[in-house]
Amino acid sequence: LGLEDLAALKKALAERIEADFKAASRQKVKRRLLDDLAARYPFAVPAGMVDIEFDAIWQQVEREMKERGLTFEAEGKSEAEAKAEYRAIAERRVRLGLILSDIGNRHEIKVEGPELQQAVIAQAQRFPGQERQVLEYYRSNAGAMDALRAPIFEDKVVDFILQLASVTDQT
């Protein structure tokens, strides 16, 4: 592993476990926050937005099932039941997107250039030897940049809300 000794390995492992725990804890807090927001603000969302989100989700589901050679029946559901579940997920995503967008806009939360650059660099690093092509792809594709911007914006809005919240640690 390129480490000098057992102590270095133990330290690296402890750091990795701590980082994984922090990520899992944050994900759990974020999920509870989003669940709470979705429950507190049950408003009708634009059907067209839900349709677009559902279509994107459904295409991914079909692609993954085809790649794995699965069927809905093998998963214990009918296609209609699966579609109903994924439509509910799409509606929730749209509702949460609108809520987070409103909070972010009201509080002037923005994704700054350096944050976006870091995200592009992180994406490029995922494809060793193809970094230049990845960077060029993001430079020439506004939709791809928006796809990177959205989760950064979401995380910044979640961080903003959590700063205002009374959060308690649980062991």
PDB file of N, CA, C and O in Angstrom, residues 57-89:
ATOM      1  N   ILE A  57     -35.691   9.038 -14.442  1.00  0.00           N
ATOM      2  CA  ILE A  57     -35.560   7.927 -13.490  1.00  0.00           C
ATOM      3  C   ILE A  57     -35.889   6.611 -14.190  1.00  0.00           C
ATOM      4  O   ILE A  57     -35.167   5.619 -14.056  1.00  0.00           O
ATOM      5  N   TRP A  58     -36.977   6.602 -14.942  1.00  0.00           N
ATOM      6  CA  TRP A  58     -37.438   5.366 -15.564  1.00  0.00           C
ATOM      7  C   TRP A  58     -36.435   4.849 -16.602  1.00  0.00           C
ATOM      8  O   TRP A  58     -36.196   3.645 -16.691  1.00  0.00           O
ATOM      9  N   GLN A  59     -35.839   5.759 -17.367  1.00  0.00           N
ATOM     10  CA  GLN A  59     -34.818   5.344 -18.323  1.00  0.00           C
ATOM     11  C   GLN A  59     -33.650   4.677 -17.605  1.00  0.00           C
ATOM     12  O   GLN A  59     -33.122   3.663 -18.067  1.00  0.00           O
ATOM     13  N   GLN A  60     -33.247   5.246 -16.470  1.00  0.00           N
ATOM     14  CA  GLN A  60     -32.144   4.664 -15.701  1.00  0.00           C
ATOM     15  C   GLN A  60     -32.544   3.292 -15.152  1.00  0.00           C
ATOM     16  O   GLN A  60     -31.751   2.342 -15.200  1.00  0.00           O
ATOM     17  N   VAL A  61     -33.762   3.165 -14.650  1.00  0.00           N
ATOM     18  CA  VAL A  61     -34.235   1.887 -14.113  1.00  0.00           C
ATOM     19  C   VAL A  61     -34.232   0.826 -15.209  1.00  0.00           C
ATOM     20  O   VAL A  61     -33.728  -0.286 -15.017  1.00  0.00           O
ATOM     21  N   GLU A  62     -34.776   1.166 -16.370  1.00  0.00           N
ATOM     22  CA  GLU A  62     -34.831   0.202 -17.466  1.00  0.00           C
ATOM     23  C   GLU A  62     -33.431  -0.202 -17.925  1.00  0.00           C
ATOM     24  O   GLU A  62     -33.166  -1.381 -18.190  1.00  0.00           O
ATOM     25  N   ARG A  63     -32.527   0.776 -18.007  1.00  0.00           N
ATOM     26  CA  ARG A  63     -31.160   0.491 -18.429  1.00  0.00           C
ATOM     27  C   ARG A  63     -30.477  -0.455 -17.427  1.00  0.00           C
ATOM     28  O   ARG A  63     -29.850  -1.433 -17.810  1.00  0.00           O
ATOM     29  N   GLU A  64     -30.630  -0.168 -16.137  1.00  0.00           N
ATOM     30  CA  GLU A  64     -30.001  -1.007 -15.109  1.00  0.00           C
ATOM     31  C   GLU A  64     -30.591  -2.410 -15.093  1.00  0.00           C
ATOM     32  O   GLU A  64     -29.866  -3.391 -14.921  1.00  0.00           O
ATOM     33  N   MET A  65     -31.894  -2.508 -15.269  1.00  0.00           N
ATOM     34  CA  MET A  65     -32.525  -3.834 -15.274  1.00  0.00           C
ATOM     35  C   MET A  65     -32.061  -4.638 -16.485  1.00  0.00           C
ATOM     36  O   MET A  65     -31.800  -5.837 -16.375  1.00  0.00           O
ATOM     37  N   LYS A  66     -31.949  -3.970 -17.627  1.00  0.00           N
ATOM     38  CA  LYS A  66     -31.484  -4.656 -18.835  1.00  0.00           C
ATOM     39  C   LYS A  66     -30.046  -5.134 -18.663  1.00  0.00           C
ATOM     40  O   LYS A  66     -29.715  -6.268 -19.006  1.00  0.00           O
ATOM     41  N   GLU A  67     -29.194  -4.258 -18.090  1.00  0.00           N
ATOM     42  CA  GLU A  67     -27.791  -4.614 -17.875  1.00  0.00           C
ATOM     43  C   GLU A  67     -27.656  -5.810 -16.938  1.00  0.00           C
ATOM     44  O   GLU A  67     -26.765  -6.637 -17.095  1.00  0.00           O
ATOM     45  N   ARG A  68     -28.522  -5.887 -15.961  1.00  0.00           N
ATOM     46  CA  ARG A  68     -28.460  -6.973 -14.966  1.00  0.00           C
ATOM     47  C   ARG A  68     -29.296  -8.179 -15.360  1.00  0.00           C
ATOM     48  O   ARG A  68     -29.293  -9.195 -14.651  1.00  0.00           O
ATOM     49  N   GLY A  69     -30.056  -8.053 -16.432  1.00  0.00           N
ATOM     50  CA  GLY A  69     -30.900  -9.160 -16.877  1.00  0.00           C
ATOM     51  C   GLY A  69     -32.061  -9.431 -15.944  1.00  0.00           C
ATOM     52  O   GLY A  69     -32.494 -10.567 -15.798  1.00  0.00           O
ATOM     53  N   LEU A  70     -32.593  -8.388 -15.319  1.00  0.00           N
ATOM     54  CA  LEU A  70     -33.693  -8.533 -14.364  1.00  0.00           C
ATOM     55  C   LEU A  70     -35.026  -8.175 -15.012  1.00  0.00           C
ATOM     56  O   LEU A  70     -35.078  -7.473 -16.023  1.00  0.00           O
ATOM     57  N   THR A  71     -36.097  -8.658 -14.396  1.00  0.00           N
ATOM     58  CA  THR A  71     -37.450  -8.278 -14.797  1.00  0.00           C
ATOM     59  C   THR A  71     -38.186  -7.794 -13.558  1.00  0.00           C
ATOM     60  O   THR A  71     -37.788  -8.089 -12.428  1.00  0.00           O
ATOM     61  N   PHE A  72     -39.268  -7.064 -13.794  1.00  0.00           N
ATOM     62  CA  PHE A  72     -40.049  -6.579 -12.655  1.00  0.00           C
ATOM     63  C   PHE A  72     -40.657  -7.750 -11.890  1.00  0.00           C
ATOM     64  O   PHE A  72     -40.692  -7.739 -10.663  1.00  0.00           O
ATOM     65  N   GLU A  73     -41.098  -8.751 -12.607  1.00  0.00           N
ATOM     66  CA  GLU A  73     -41.704  -9.918 -11.964  1.00  0.00           C
ATOM     67  C   GLU A  73     -40.692 -10.621 -11.056  1.00  0.00           C
ATOM     68  O   GLU A  73     -41.033 -11.069  -9.972  1.00  0.00           O
ATOM     69  N   ALA A  74     -39.438 -10.693 -11.518  1.00  0.00           N
ATOM     70  CA  ALA A  74     -38.394 -11.316 -10.700  1.00  0.00           C
ATOM     71  C   ALA A  74     -38.140 -10.510  -9.434  1.00  0.00           C
ATOM     72  O   ALA A  74     -37.711 -11.067  -8.418  1.00  0.00           O
ATOM     73  N   GLU A  75     -38.407  -9.214  -9.505  1.00  0.00           N
ATOM     74  CA  GLU A  75     -38.232  -8.348  -8.345  1.00  0.00           C
ATOM     75  C   GLU A  75     -39.477  -8.353  -7.445  1.00  0.00           C
ATOM     76  O   GLU A  75     -39.510  -7.668  -6.429  1.00  0.00           O
ATOM     77  N   GLY A  76     -40.515  -9.076  -7.855  1.00  0.00           N
ATOM     78  CA  GLY A  76     -41.718  -9.195  -7.031  1.00  0.00           C
ATOM     79  C   GLY A  76     -42.707  -8.058  -7.207  1.00  0.00           C
ATOM     80  O   GLY A  76     -43.553  -7.831  -6.341  1.00  0.00           O
ATOM     81  N   LYS A  77     -42.632  -7.347  -8.345  1.00  0.00           N
ATOM     82  CA  LYS A  77     -43.546  -6.238  -8.603  1.00  0.00           C
ATOM     83  C   LYS A  77     -43.974  -6.286 -10.060  1.00  0.00           C
ATOM     84  O   LYS A  77     -43.265  -6.818 -10.908  1.00  0.00           O
ATOM     85  N   SER A  78     -45.109  -5.683 -10.296  1.00  0.00           N
ATOM     86  CA  SER A  78     -45.496  -5.501 -11.694  1.00  0.00           C
ATOM     87  C   SER A  78     -44.863  -4.205 -12.191  1.00  0.00           C
ATOM     88  O   SER A  78     -44.427  -3.365 -11.400  1.00  0.00           O
ATOM     89  N   GLU A  79     -44.814  -4.050 -13.497  1.00  0.00           N
ATOM     90  CA  GLU A  79     -44.245  -2.820 -14.063  1.00  0.00           C
ATOM     91  C   GLU A  79     -45.070  -1.611 -13.623  1.00  0.00           C
ATOM     92  O   GLU A  79     -44.522  -0.554 -13.330  1.00  0.00           O
ATOM     93  N   ALA A  80     -46.395  -1.779 -13.550  1.00  0.00           N
ATOM     94  CA  ALA A  80     -47.268  -0.675 -13.133  1.00  0.00           C
ATOM     95  C   ALA A  80     -46.972  -0.265 -11.684  1.00  0.00           C
ATOM     96  O   ALA A  80     -46.951   0.935 -11.364  1.00  0.00           O
ATOM     97  N   GLU A  81     -46.735  -1.252 -10.812  1.00  0.00           N
ATOM     98  CA  GLU A  81     -46.409  -0.939  -9.412  1.00  0.00           C
ATOM     99  C   GLU A  81     -45.073  -0.197  -9.329  1.00  0.00           C
ATOM    100  O   GLU A  81     -44.934   0.769  -8.574  1.00  0.00           O
ATOM    101  N   ALA A  82     -44.103  -0.659 -10.106  1.00  0.00           N
ATOM    102  CA  ALA A  82     -42.796  -0.004 -10.112  1.00  0.00           C
ATOM    103  C   ALA A  82     -42.918   1.424 -10.630  1.00  0.00           C
ATOM    104  O   ALA A  82     -42.334   2.347 -10.062  1.00  0.00           O
ATOM    105  N   LYS A  83     -43.685   1.612 -11.685  1.00  0.00           N
ATOM    106  CA  LYS A  83     -43.879   2.959 -12.233  1.00  0.00           C
ATOM    107  C   LYS A  83     -44.522   3.881 -11.199  1.00  0.00           C
ATOM    108  O   LYS A  83     -44.136   5.043 -11.079  1.00  0.00           O
ATOM    109  N   ALA A  84     -45.495   3.363 -10.460  1.00  0.00           N
ATOM    110  CA  ALA A  84     -46.156   4.180  -9.433  1.00  0.00           C
ATOM    111  C   ALA A  84     -45.152   4.590  -8.352  1.00  0.00           C
ATOM    112  O   ALA A  84     -45.156   5.740  -7.897  1.00  0.00           O
ATOM    113  N   GLU A  85     -44.301   3.660  -7.938  1.00  0.00           N
ATOM    114  CA  GLU A  85     -43.280   3.980  -6.933  1.00  0.00           C
ATOM    115  C   GLU A  85     -42.310   5.038  -7.443  1.00  0.00           C
ATOM    116  O   GLU A  85     -41.988   5.995  -6.728  1.00  0.00           O
ATOM    117  N   TYR A  86     -41.842   4.858  -8.669  1.00  0.00           N
ATOM    118  CA  TYR A  86     -40.868   5.802  -9.218  1.00  0.00           C
ATOM    119  C   TYR A  86     -41.502   7.157  -9.535  1.00  0.00           C
ATOM    120  O   TYR A  86     -40.833   8.177  -9.463  1.00  0.00           O
ATOM    121  N   ARG A  87     -42.798   7.183  -9.844  1.00  0.00           N
ATOM    122  CA  ARG A  87     -43.475   8.467 -10.047  1.00  0.00           C
ATOM    123  C   ARG A  87     -43.546   9.218  -8.711  1.00  0.00           C
ATOM    124  O   ARG A  87     -43.343  10.430  -8.666  1.00  0.00           O
ATOM    125  N   ALA A  88     -43.803   8.497  -7.621  1.00  0.00           N
ATOM    126  CA  ALA A  88     -43.825   9.133  -6.297  1.00  0.00           C
ATOM    127  C   ALA A  88     -42.441   9.682  -5.953  1.00  0.00           C
ATOM    128  O   ALA A  88     -42.318  10.773  -5.382  1.00  0.00           O
ATOM    129  N   ILE A  89     -41.395   8.939  -6.311  1.00  0.00           N
ATOM    130  CA  ILE A  89     -40.026   9.405  -6.079  1.00  0.00           C
ATOM    131  C   ILE A  89     -39.763  10.658  -6.899  1.00  0.00           C
ATOM    132  O   ILE A  89     -39.168  11.627  -6.412  1.00  0.00           O
TER     133      ILE A  89
END
